[in-house]
Amino acid sequence: MSIDASLDLARDSSLFHSMPIGILRLSAKDAWKVIVDLRATEKRSGAFELNQDVSCALGNACLIAEANPSACVLLQVKDPAAIAKAPIASILSEDTLKRFTEGLHQLFRGQNAIVYDGSLTIVGGGEHQVAFNLWQTQREVAQDDIYLSFSSLRERISLEQAKDGLQSDLARSARVSLLGEMTASIAHEVNQPLGTIVASAEAGLRWLSRDEPDIAEVKLLLERITKNGKRAANVIATMRALASNKKSERLPTDINSVIEETILLLRTDFAKRQVTLRLDLSPTLPPVKADKTQILQVIVNLALNAAQAMADGQAWNRTLCIRTRRDGADVMVDVEDSGPGIDLHVRERLFESFFSTKETGIGMGLAICRSIIEAHGSRIELQSTPHLGARFSFALPAEHAQTNG
């Protein structure tokens, strides 16, 4: 709220009572004394800390002088007199009280207004998420009065939750679309071990049907069946992860294992497009804090796009390199191809929604990849040289191991 508006509130009580947002007029006279004493201690000891004890002292020294009707509605108070002279600490959660007292100190030092989000404790129990605005009128108008306004965040939180839900649905649709693109490759990756399982089982039956069964040979065949059964199960598990609609969850993740799962899905596609895969995975990487399914989606998308670009561009040396490396506190992932590169005018729009260089593409893959990596606190970097290929890189925060000491 502007200083002019706060002056009007101080001079015109009808404006204070008619405002559609909750407003409390607070008496900060005793709170100012507490801050003065603390600052004197600071000068003597060189230390000033707004710890929990200080927050409680300031919160109890700052009293509610008046509440407008909108504030009473949010606090579920029928009679404003019920909270008159109550300390502000009585209606603020512990975390919010700390933000309030930090704002109070900033007001004392001359700042005009402080804005923050927090929780309002409803009289009778419960909390309400609100946006706070703390300010003071000019000292010559009301020296000891400060104002705290608040408005509900429910609508904003609902909109943010709806937005997150739509982004999650869109990302899942893109993953399912990816699976559709890879249907033939995935079918081959499942059929191949299944074929080996059937052939091994038939051979094992023949060895057992002999007059003198060869148990050692049957054992080898059973081990082959187990190995190929696990291989098919891994492919199906990876497919299910991509098609799942579970809530995003960031956990310690081995990035190299995510890349190995990517290869499980794309190996046949690479062979069909005559793409040579080169893995350069650092063996000493710490886990990263990430949503495994989302990062799998990003790497599959980037690798598949690179393979398609090399095949469509008819590159004679079709090499795809996926690299992991340490970069300070982060783990870097590079997906690099030897294709035709990306034109400058295409590069400028590459991550836009609904922009695609493919005739049948809908242009959401890279846009969703970008939003996933940005949600992980990073960004996708692109380096491209005409006729020499392109490299997409992104960083993920390393999950630092907890040590006892």
Coordinates of N, CA and C in Angstrom, one line a residue, residues 105-220:
H105 N 11.7 -4.5 12.3 CA 13.0 -4.0 12.4 C 13.4 -3.1 11.2
Q106 N 12.9 -3.6 10.0 CA 13.2 -2.8 8.8 C 12.4 -1.5 8.8
L107 N 11.2 -1.5 9.3 CA 10.4 -0.3 9.4 C 11.2 0.7 10.4
F108 N 11.7 0.2 11.5 CA 12.4 1.0 12.4 C 13.6 1.7 11.7
R109 N 14.2 0.9 10.8 CA 15.4 1.5 10.1 C 15.1 2.4 8.9
G110 N 13.7 2.6 8.7 CA 13.3 3.6 7.7 C 12.7 3.1 6.4
Q111 N 12.5 1.7 6.3 CA 11.9 1.2 5.1 C 10.4 1.5 5.2
N112 N 9.8 1.8 4.0 CA 8.4 2.2 4.0 C 7.4 1.1 4.2
A113 N 7.6 -0.1 3.5 CA 6.7 -1.1 3.5 C 7.4 -2.5 3.3
I114 N 6.8 -3.5 3.9 CA 7.4 -4.9 3.7 C 6.2 -5.8 3.3
V115 N 6.5 -6.6 2.3 CA 5.5 -7.6 1.8 C 6.0 -9.0 2.0
Y116 N 5.2 -9.9 2.5 CA 5.6 -11.3 2.6 C 4.3 -12.2 2.7
D117 N 4.5 -13.5 2.5 CA 3.4 -14.4 2.6 C 3.6 -15.2 4.0
G118 N 2.5 -15.6 4.6 CA 2.6 -16.3 5.8 C 1.2 -16.9 6.2
S119 N 1.2 -17.3 7.5 CA 0.0 -18.0 8.1 C -0.7 -17.1 9.2
L120 N -2.0 -17.0 9.1 CA -2.7 -16.2 10.1 C -3.4 -17.3 10.9
T121 N -3.2 -17.2 12.3 CA -3.9 -18.2 13.2 C -5.3 -17.7 13.4
I122 N -6.3 -18.5 13.0 CA -7.7 -18.2 13.2 C -8.1 -18.4 14.7
V123 N -8.8 -17.4 15.2 CA -9.3 -17.5 16.6 C -10.2 -18.7 16.7
G124 N -9.8 -19.6 17.6 CA -10.6 -20.8 17.8 C -9.9 -22.0 17.2
G125 N -8.8 -21.8 16.4 CA -8.0 -22.9 15.9 C -8.0 -22.8 14.4
G126 N -6.9 -23.4 13.8 CA -6.7 -23.4 12.3 C -5.8 -22.3 11.8
E127 N -5.4 -22.4 10.6 CA -4.6 -21.4 10.0 C -5.1 -21.0 8.6
H128 N -4.8 -19.8 8.2 CA -5.2 -19.3 6.9 C -4.0 -18.7 6.2
Q129 N -3.7 -19.2 5.0 CA -2.6 -18.6 4.2 C -2.9 -17.3 3.6
V130 N -2.1 -16.3 3.9 CA -2.4 -14.9 3.5 C -1.2 -14.2 3.0
A131 N -1.4 -13.1 2.2 CA -0.3 -12.2 1.8 C -0.4 -11.0 2.8
F132 N 0.8 -10.7 3.4 CA 0.8 -9.6 4.4 C 1.5 -8.4 3.7
N133 N 1.1 -7.2 4.3 CA 1.7 -5.9 3.9 C 1.9 -5.1 5.2
L134 N 3.1 -4.9 5.6 CA 3.3 -4.2 6.8 C 3.9 -2.8 6.5
W135 N 3.3 -1.7 7.1 CA 3.8 -0.4 6.8 C 3.5 0.6 8.0
Q136 N 4.1 1.7 7.9 CA 3.9 2.7 8.9 C 3.6 4.1 8.3
T137 N 2.7 4.8 9.0 CA 2.4 6.2 8.5 C 3.6 7.1 8.9
Q138 N 3.6 8.3 8.4 CA 4.7 9.2 8.7 C 4.6 9.5 10.2
R139 N 5.8 9.6 10.8 CA 5.9 9.7 12.3 C 5.1 10.9 12.8
E140 N 5.0 12.0 12.1 CA 4.4 13.1 12.6 C 2.8 13.0 12.7
V141 N 2.3 12.0 11.9 CA 0.9 11.7 11.9 C 0.5 10.8 13.0
A142 N 1.2 9.7 13.1 CA 0.9 8.7 14.2 C 2.2 8.0 14.5
Q143 N 2.9 8.5 15.5 CA 4.3 8.1 15.7 C 4.4 6.6 16.1
D144 N 3.4 6.1 16.9 CA 3.5 4.7 17.4 C 2.7 3.7 16.6
D145 N 1.9 4.2 15.6 CA 1.0 3.3 14.9 C 1.7 2.7 13.7
I146 N 1.5 1.4 13.5 CA 1.8 0.7 12.2 C 0.6 -0.1 11.8
Y147 N 0.6 -0.4 10.5 CA -0.5 -1.1 9.9 C -0.1 -2.5 9.3
L148 N -0.9 -3.5 9.5 CA -0.7 -4.8 8.9 C -1.9 -5.2 8.2
S149 N -1.8 -5.3 6.9 CA -2.9 -5.7 6.0 C -2.7 -7.1 5.6
F150 N -3.8 -7.8 5.3 CA -3.6 -9.2 4.8 C -4.8 -9.6 4.0
S151 N -4.6 -10.4 2.9 CA -5.6 -10.9 2.1 C -5.4 -12.4 1.8
S152 N -6.4 -13.1 1.6 CA -6.4 -14.6 1.4 C -5.6 -15.0 0.2
L153 N -4.8 -16.1 0.4 CA -4.0 -16.6 -0.7 C -4.7 -17.8 -1.4
R154 N -5.9 -18.2 -0.9 CA -6.5 -19.4 -1.3 C -6.8 -19.4 -2.8
E155 N -7.2 -18.3 -3.4 CA -7.5 -18.2 -4.8 C -6.1 -18.4 -5.6
R156 N -5.1 -17.7 -5.1 CA -3.8 -17.8 -5.8 C -3.2 -19.2 -5.7
I157 N -3.4 -19.8 -4.5 CA -2.9 -21.2 -4.3 C -3.6 -22.1 -5.2
S158 N -5.0 -21.9 -5.3 CA -5.8 -22.8 -6.2 C -5.4 -22.7 -7.6
L159 N -5.1 -21.4 -8.1 CA -4.6 -21.2 -9.4 C -3.3 -21.9 -9.7
E160 N -2.4 -21.8 -8.7 CA -1.1 -22.4 -8.8 C -1.2 -23.9 -8.9
Q161 N -2.1 -24.5 -8.0 CA -2.3 -25.9 -8.0 C -2.9 -26.4 -9.4
A162 N -3.8 -25.6 -9.9 CA -4.4 -25.9 -11.2 C -3.4 -25.9 -12.3
K163 N -2.5 -24.9 -12.2 CA -1.4 -24.7 -13.2 C -0.5 -25.9 -13.1
D164 N -0.1 -26.3 -11.9 CA 0.8 -27.5 -11.7 C 0.1 -28.7 -12.3
G165 N -1.2 -28.9 -12.0 CA -1.9 -30.0 -12.5 C -1.9 -30.1 -14.0
L166 N -2.1 -28.9 -14.7 CA -2.1 -28.9 -16.1 C -0.7 -29.2 -16.7
Q167 N 0.3 -28.7 -16.0 CA 1.7 -28.9 -16.5 C 2.0 -30.4 -16.4
S168 N 1.5 -31.0 -15.3 CA 1.8 -32.4 -15.0 C 1.1 -33.3 -16.1
D169 N -0.2 -32.9 -16.4 CA -0.9 -33.7 -17.4 C -0.3 -33.5 -18.8
L170 N 0.2 -32.3 -19.1 CA 0.8 -32.1 -20.4 C 2.1 -32.9 -20.5
A171 N 2.9 -32.9 -19.4 CA 4.1 -33.7 -19.4 C 3.9 -35.1 -19.6
R172 N 2.8 -35.6 -19.0 CA 2.5 -37.1 -19.1 C 2.0 -37.3 -20.5
S173 N 1.2 -36.4 -21.1 CA 0.8 -36.6 -22.5 C 2.0 -36.7 -23.4
A174 N 3.0 -35.9 -23.2 CA 4.2 -35.9 -24.0 C 4.9 -37.2 -23.8
R175 N 5.0 -37.7 -22.6 CA 5.6 -39.0 -22.4 C 4.9 -40.1 -23.1
V176 N 3.6 -40.1 -23.1 CA 2.8 -41.1 -23.8 C 3.0 -41.0 -25.3
S177 N 3.1 -39.8 -25.8 CA 3.4 -39.5 -27.2 C 4.8 -40.1 -27.5
L178 N 5.7 -39.9 -26.6 CA 7.1 -40.4 -26.9 C 7.0 -42.0 -27.0
L179 N 6.3 -42.6 -26.1 CA 6.1 -44.0 -26.2 C 5.5 -44.5 -27.5
G180 N 4.6 -43.7 -28.0 CA 4.0 -44.0 -29.3 C 5.0 -43.9 -30.4
E181 N 5.9 -43.0 -30.3 CA 7.0 -42.9 -31.4 C 7.9 -44.1 -31.3
M182 N 8.0 -44.6 -30.1 CA 9.0 -45.7 -30.0 C 8.4 -47.1 -29.9
T183 N 7.1 -47.2 -30.3 CA 6.4 -48.5 -30.2 C 7.2 -49.6 -30.9
A184 N 7.6 -49.5 -32.1 CA 8.3 -50.5 -32.8 C 9.6 -50.9 -32.1
S185 N 10.4 -49.9 -31.6 CA 11.6 -50.2 -30.9 C 11.4 -50.9 -29.6
I186 N 10.4 -50.5 -28.9 CA 10.0 -51.1 -27.6 C 9.6 -52.5 -27.8
A187 N 8.7 -52.8 -28.8 CA 8.3 -54.1 -29.1 C 9.4 -55.0 -29.4
H188 N 10.4 -54.6 -30.2 CA 11.6 -55.4 -30.5 C 12.4 -55.7 -29.2
E189 N 12.5 -54.6 -28.3 CA 13.3 -54.8 -27.1 C 12.6 -55.8 -26.1
V190 N 11.3 -55.9 -26.2 CA 10.6 -56.9 -25.4 C 10.6 -58.3 -26.1
N191 N 10.3 -58.3 -27.4 CA 10.2 -59.6 -28.1 C 11.6 -60.3 -28.2
Q192 N 12.7 -59.6 -28.3 CA 14.0 -60.2 -28.4 C 14.3 -61.1 -27.2
P193 N 14.2 -60.6 -25.9 CA 14.4 -61.5 -24.8 C 13.4 -62.5 -24.6
L194 N 12.1 -62.2 -25.0 CA 11.1 -63.3 -24.9 C 11.4 -64.4 -25.9
G195 N 11.9 -64.1 -27.0 CA 12.3 -65.1 -28.0 C 13.4 -66.0 -27.5
T196 N 14.4 -65.3 -26.8 CA 15.5 -66.0 -26.2 C 15.0 -66.9 -25.1
I197 N 14.1 -66.4 -24.3 CA 13.5 -67.2 -23.2 C 12.9 -68.5 -23.7
V198 N 12.0 -68.4 -24.8 CA 11.3 -69.5 -25.4 C 12.3 -70.5 -25.9
A199 N 13.3 -70.0 -26.7 CA 14.3 -70.9 -27.3 C 15.1 -71.6 -26.2
S200 N 15.5 -70.9 -25.2 CA 16.3 -71.5 -24.1 C 15.5 -72.6 -23.3
A201 N 14.2 -72.3 -23.1 CA 13.3 -73.2 -22.4 C 13.1 -74.5 -23.3
E202 N 13.0 -74.3 -24.6 CA 12.8 -75.5 -25.5 C 14.1 -76.4 -25.5
A203 N 15.3 -75.7 -25.5 CA 16.5 -76.4 -25.5 C 16.7 -77.1 -24.2
G204 N 16.3 -76.5 -23.1 CA 16.4 -77.1 -21.8 C 15.6 -78.4 -21.7
L205 N 14.4 -78.3 -22.2 CA 13.5 -79.5 -22.2 C 14.2 -80.7 -23.0
R206 N 14.9 -80.3 -24.1 CA 15.5 -81.3 -24.9 C 16.7 -82.0 -24.1
W207 N 17.4 -81.1 -23.4 CA 18.5 -81.6 -22.6 C 18.0 -82.5 -21.4
L208 N 16.9 -82.2 -20.9 CA 16.3 -83.0 -19.8 C 15.7 -84.3 -20.3
S209 N 15.3 -84.3 -21.6 CA 14.6 -85.5 -22.2 C 15.6 -86.6 -22.6
R210 N 16.9 -86.3 -22.5 CA 17.9 -87.2 -22.9 C 17.9 -88.4 -21.8
D211 N 18.5 -89.5 -22.3 CA 18.6 -90.6 -21.3 C 19.5 -90.2 -20.1
E212 N 20.5 -89.4 -20.4 CA 21.3 -88.9 -19.3 C 21.2 -87.3 -19.4
P213 N 20.3 -86.7 -18.6 CA 20.1 -85.3 -18.7 C 21.4 -84.5 -18.3
D214 N 21.7 -83.5 -19.1 CA 22.9 -82.7 -18.9 C 22.4 -81.5 -18.0
I215 N 22.6 -81.7 -16.7 CA 22.1 -80.7 -15.7 C 22.9 -79.4 -15.8
A216 N 24.2 -79.5 -16.1 CA 25.1 -78.3 -16.2 C 24.6 -77.4 -17.4
E217 N 24.2 -78.0 -18.5 CA 23.7 -77.3 -19.7 C 22.4 -76.6 -19.4
V218 N 21.5 -77.4 -18.7 CA 20.2 -76.9 -18.3 C 20.4 -75.7 -17.4
K219 N 21.4 -75.8 -16.4 CA 21.6 -74.6 -15.5 C 22.0 -73.4 -16.3
L220 N 22.9 -73.5 -17.3 CA 23.3 -72.4 -18.1 C 22.0 -71.8 -18.8

